[in-house]
Amino acid sequence: MWKLSVLVGLSFILSVLAEDDGENNVVEQVPIGEGKIIRQYPVDLITYTVATEETDGYLRYIRSAHLYGYHVKTLGMGEKWEGGQMAGTGGGHKVNLLRKALKPFKGNNNIIIMFTDSYDVMFWDRRRKLAKFKKFDSRVVFSAEVLLWPDKSLAPEFPVTETSYKYLNSGGFIGYAGDILEILEEHPVKNEDDDQLYYTKLFLNKTLREKYRMRLDHKASIFQNINAATQDLRMNVDKAKTEGTFLENMVTGETPLVLHGNGPSKLTLNFLSNY
């Protein structure tokens, strides 16, 4: 009898919407190794990434997504990578894969999508995903970093900021699906072109920036790019037993949701992933 009660209770939990920090979440079981975990993720947030093979970095990314409640759709798995060598410029292939995936959302500005890299990214926090984005009062928010790459000559065109996180990084952004699709369809890019330069030029176009209220995450509220910023970060273990361990940006006071080991900071990401 008790087994039946447990099964009925579990079925109910997995079929209802849960409330987490004021967000509607769907609850489901996800296999992890030989066991399963119950995860929650917002019904109106879809996370996209690109990976053509299941590297250790990708598997770490997926584990963190399951742990912190992100519904990830992977694009390009098993396909030939046509975006050049990522140690240099390239990555336009990611843009084109995302454009294709978003076509069903044409005109849909109810669904919010997040895009992140995968091999050098991990999720860190489950709280207030949508609330943090909506606080920007923006249609599209890009992650920001301390260094400008690949075209440093564009530095004078960036708006003045209160923090050192001044420049766009394409490894993470979030926005309304219909708006992002509209931007990508109006501005084509070749697979071998550089994705960060592509998004940078879109952001620096004042007409587009104002039309879509594009913002950069200057305080690392959602996205934390680690390169040249390790001195800003500390691992907060003060409430590890009750709330878990989380990363804190001591300069901005924010606790980012997504960590990106961009550039030469991948070893730092590996270190942080041990917590």
Coordinates of C-alpha atoms in Angstrom, one line a residue:
M1 CA 0.0 0.0 0.0
W2 CA 2.8 2.4 0.9
K3 CA 4.5 1.7 -2.4
L4 CA 1.3 2.7 -4.2
S5 CA 1.1 5.9 -2.2
V6 CA 4.7 6.8 -3.0
L7 CA 4.1 6.2 -6.7
V8 CA 1.0 8.3 -6.8
G9 CA 2.7 11.0 -4.8
L10 CA 5.7 11.0 -7.2
S11 CA 3.5 11.0 -10.3
F12 CA 1.7 14.0 -8.9
I13 CA 5.0 15.9 -8.1
L14 CA 6.3 15.2 -11.6
S15 CA 3.2 16.4 -13.3
V16 CA 2.5 19.7 -11.6
L17 CA 4.1 23.1 -11.8
A18 CA 6.2 24.0 -8.8
E19 CA 7.0 27.5 -7.4
D20 CA 10.7 28.3 -7.0
D21 CA 11.4 31.9 -6.1
G22 CA 8.2 33.0 -7.8
E23 CA 8.9 31.1 -11.0
N24 CA 6.7 28.4 -12.5
N25 CA 8.7 25.3 -12.8
V26 CA 8.1 21.8 -14.3
V27 CA 9.4 19.0 -12.2
E28 CA 10.8 15.8 -13.6
Q29 CA 13.1 12.9 -13.0
V30 CA 16.5 12.8 -14.7
P31 CA 18.9 9.8 -14.8
I32 CA 22.3 10.5 -13.3
G33 CA 24.7 7.6 -13.5
E34 CA 22.9 4.6 -12.0
G35 CA 20.4 6.7 -10.1
K36 CA 18.0 9.5 -10.7
I37 CA 17.4 13.1 -9.4
I38 CA 14.4 15.2 -9.4
R39 CA 15.0 18.6 -11.1
Q40 CA 12.9 21.7 -11.6
Y41 CA 13.2 24.2 -14.5
P42 CA 11.2 27.2 -15.6
V43 CA 8.5 26.3 -18.2
D44 CA 9.2 29.4 -20.2
L45 CA 13.0 29.3 -20.3
I46 CA 14.9 27.0 -22.8
T47 CA 18.7 26.9 -22.7
Y48 CA 20.6 26.2 -26.0
T49 CA 24.2 25.2 -26.5
V50 CA 26.3 23.8 -29.3
A51 CA 28.5 20.7 -29.0
T52 CA 29.6 18.4 -31.8
E53 CA 31.0 15.7 -29.4
E54 CA 30.6 14.6 -25.8
T55 CA 33.8 15.9 -24.3
D56 CA 34.5 15.8 -20.5
G57 CA 33.7 19.5 -20.5
Y58 CA 30.4 19.0 -22.1
L59 CA 29.4 16.2 -19.7
R60 CA 30.3 18.4 -16.8
Y61 CA 28.1 21.2 -18.3
I62 CA 25.1 18.8 -18.6
R63 CA 25.5 17.5 -15.1
S64 CA 25.5 21.1 -13.7
A65 CA 22.4 21.8 -15.9
H66 CA 20.5 18.9 -14.3
L67 CA 21.7 19.8 -10.8
Y68 CA 20.6 23.5 -11.1
G69 CA 17.5 23.1 -13.1
Y70 CA 18.3 24.2 -16.7
H71 CA 16.4 22.6 -19.6
V72 CA 19.2 22.3 -22.2
K73 CA 18.9 21.5 -25.9
T74 CA 22.2 20.7 -27.5
L75 CA 22.7 21.7 -31.2
G76 CA 25.1 20.1 -33.6
M77 CA 25.9 16.9 -31.8
G78 CA 27.5 14.4 -34.1
E79 CA 27.9 17.0 -36.9
K80 CA 31.1 18.2 -38.5
W81 CA 32.3 21.4 -36.9
E82 CA 32.6 24.1 -39.5
G83 CA 33.3 27.1 -37.3
G84 CA 37.1 27.1 -37.5
Q85 CA 39.6 26.7 -34.7
M86 CA 38.1 28.1 -31.5
A87 CA 41.6 28.9 -30.1
G88 CA 41.5 31.8 -32.7
T89 CA 38.6 33.5 -34.4
G90 CA 35.6 31.5 -35.6
G91 CA 32.4 30.2 -34.3
G92 CA 29.8 31.5 -36.8
H93 CA 28.6 27.9 -37.1
K94 CA 27.1 28.3 -33.6
V95 CA 25.1 31.3 -34.7
N96 CA 23.7 29.5 -37.7
L97 CA 22.7 26.4 -35.7
L98 CA 20.9 28.6 -33.2
R99 CA 19.1 30.5 -35.9
K100 CA 17.8 27.2 -37.4
A101 CA 16.7 26.0 -34.0
L102 CA 14.7 29.2 -33.2
K103 CA 12.7 29.2 -36.4
P104 CA 9.6 27.6 -34.7
F105 CA 9.6 30.6 -32.3
K106 CA 9.2 33.3 -35.0
G107 CA 7.1 36.1 -33.5
N108 CA 7.0 34.3 -30.1
N109 CA 8.1 36.7 -27.4
N110 CA 6.7 34.7 -24.5
I111 CA 9.5 32.1 -24.4
I112 CA 12.9 33.2 -23.1
I113 CA 16.0 31.5 -24.4
M114 CA 19.4 31.4 -23.0
F115 CA 22.4 30.5 -25.1
T116 CA 25.8 29.4 -23.6
D117 CA 28.9 27.7 -24.7
S118 CA 29.3 24.2 -23.3
Y119 CA 32.8 22.8 -23.2
D120 CA 34.1 25.6 -20.8
V121 CA 30.8 26.5 -19.1
M122 CA 29.0 25.3 -16.0
F123 CA 25.9 26.4 -14.1
W124 CA 26.2 27.3 -10.5
D125 CA 22.9 28.6 -9.1
R126 CA 19.3 27.8 -9.5
R127 CA 17.7 30.9 -8.0
R128 CA 15.9 33.7 -9.7
K129 CA 16.9 32.8 -13.3
L130 CA 14.1 34.8 -14.9
A131 CA 13.8 37.5 -12.3
K132 CA 17.5 38.4 -12.8
F133 CA 16.9 38.7 -16.6
K134 CA 13.7 40.7 -16.3
K135 CA 15.4 43.2 -13.9
F136 CA 17.4 44.4 -16.9
D137 CA 14.2 45.6 -18.7
S138 CA 15.8 44.3 -21.8
R139 CA 15.0 42.1 -24.8
V140 CA 18.5 40.7 -25.0
V141 CA 21.3 40.6 -22.4
F142 CA 24.8 39.5 -23.3
S143 CA 27.5 38.5 -20.9
A144 CA 30.3 40.9 -20.4
E145 CA 34.0 40.6 -19.8
V146 CA 37.0 42.6 -18.8
L147 CA 39.0 42.2 -22.0
L148 CA 38.0 43.1 -25.6
W149 CA 38.4 40.4 -28.3
P150 CA 38.9 39.9 -31.2
D151 CA 38.9 43.5 -32.5
K152 CA 40.4 45.8 -29.9
S153 CA 40.0 48.8 -32.2
L154 CA 36.3 48.8 -31.3
A155 CA 36.9 49.8 -27.6
P156 CA 36.0 53.5 -28.0
E157 CA 32.6 52.5 -29.3
F158 CA 31.4 50.8 -26.1
P159 CA 29.3 52.7 -23.6
V160 CA 30.9 53.9 -20.4
T161 CA 30.3 51.5 -17.5
E162 CA 30.6 51.5 -13.7
T163 CA 32.5 48.2 -13.6
S164 CA 35.4 46.7 -15.5
Y165 CA 33.1 44.2 -17.2
K166 CA 32.7 46.5 -20.2
Y167 CA 33.0 44.3 -23.3
L168 CA 30.6 41.8 -24.9
N169 CA 31.3 38.1 -24.6
S170 CA 29.3 35.8 -26.9
G171 CA 29.6 32.7 -24.6
G172 CA 26.4 33.6 -22.9
F173 CA 23.3 35.6 -23.6
I174 CA 19.6 35.5 -22.7
G175 CA 16.5 37.1 -24.3
Y176 CA 13.1 36.7 -25.9
A177 CA 13.1 33.9 -28.6
G178 CA 11.3 35.9 -31.3
D179 CA 13.5 38.9 -30.9
I180 CA 16.7 36.9 -31.1
L181 CA 15.5 35.0 -34.2
E182 CA 14.6 38.3 -35.8
I183 CA 18.1 39.7 -35.2
L184 CA 19.8 36.5 -36.5
E185 CA 17.6 36.4 -39.6
E186 CA 18.2 40.0 -40.6
H187 CA 22.0 39.8 -40.1
P188 CA 23.5 36.6 -41.7
V189 CA 27.0 35.3 -40.8
K190 CA 29.2 32.6 -42.3
N191 CA 30.1 29.5 -40.4
E192 CA 33.8 30.4 -40.4
D193 CA 33.2 34.0 -39.2
D194 CA 33.8 35.0 -35.6
D195 CA 30.7 34.8 -33.5
Q196 CA 31.9 37.2 -30.8
L197 CA 32.8 39.8 -33.4
Y198 CA 29.4 39.2 -35.0
Y199 CA 27.4 39.8 -31.8
T200 CA 29.7 42.7 -30.8
K201 CA 28.9 44.6 -34.0
L202 CA 25.2 44.0 -33.5
F203 CA 25.5 45.5 -30.0
L204 CA 27.5 48.5 -31.2
N205 CA 24.9 49.3 -33.8
K206 CA 23.0 52.0 -31.9
T207 CA 19.8 51.5 -33.8
L208 CA 19.6 47.8 -33.1
R209 CA 20.8 48.3 -29.5
E210 CA 17.9 50.7 -28.8
K211 CA 15.3 48.7 -30.8
Y212 CA 15.9 45.5 -28.8
R213 CA 17.1 47.3 -25.6
M214 CA 20.3 45.3 -25.7
R215 CA 22.2 45.3 -22.5
L216 CA 25.5 43.9 -21.2
D217 CA 25.7 42.1 -17.9
H218 CA 28.2 44.6 -16.4
K219 CA 27.8 43.3 -12.9
A220 CA 27.9 39.5 -13.7
S221 CA 24.5 39.1 -12.3
I222 CA 23.7 36.2 -14.6
F223 CA 27.0 35.4 -16.5
Q224 CA 30.5 35.4 -15.0
N225 CA 33.4 35.4 -17.5
I226 CA 36.4 34.3 -15.5
N227 CA 39.3 35.4 -17.7
A228 CA 41.1 38.4 -16.1
A229 CA 38.6 38.4 -13.3
T230 CA 39.7 35.7 -10.9
Q231 CA 40.7 38.4 -8.3
D232 CA 37.1 39.5 -8.2
L233 CA 35.8 36.0 -7.2
R234 CA 35.5 34.1 -4.0
M235 CA 33.9 30.8 -3.1
N236 CA 31.2 31.5 -0.4
V237 CA 30.9 28.5 1.9
D238 CA 29.4 30.3 4.9
K239 CA 26.1 28.6 4.4
A240 CA 27.3 25.4 2.7
K241 CA 25.2 23.1 4.9
T242 CA 21.9 24.9 4.5
E243 CA 22.1 26.7 1.1
G244 CA 25.1 25.1 -0.6
T245 CA 28.3 26.6 -1.9
F246 CA 28.1 29.5 -4.4
L247 CA 30.4 31.8 -6.2
E248 CA 30.4 35.5 -5.3
N249 CA 31.7 38.5 -7.2
M250 CA 33.2 40.6 -4.4
V251 CA 33.3 43.7 -6.7
T252 CA 29.7 43.7 -7.8
G253 CA 28.2 41.8 -4.9
E254 CA 26.4 39.4 -7.3
T255 CA 26.2 35.7 -7.3
P256 CA 26.3 34.6 -11.0
L257 CA 24.3 31.7 -12.4
V258 CA 26.6 30.7 -15.3
L259 CA 30.4 30.5 -15.1
H260 CA 32.4 30.7 -18.3
G261 CA 36.1 29.7 -18.4
N262 CA 36.8 31.9 -21.4
G263 CA 40.3 32.2 -22.9
P264 CA 43.1 30.9 -20.6
S265 CA 40.9 30.6 -17.5
K266 CA 39.8 27.0 -18.1
L267 CA 42.0 25.6 -15.4
T268 CA 40.3 28.0 -12.9
L269 CA 36.9 26.7 -14.0
N270 CA 38.2 23.1 -13.5
F271 CA 39.3 24.1 -10.0
L272 CA 35.9 25.7 -9.2
S273 CA 34.0 22.7 -10.5
N274 CA 35.4 20.6 -7.6
Y275 CA 33.2 22.5 -5.1

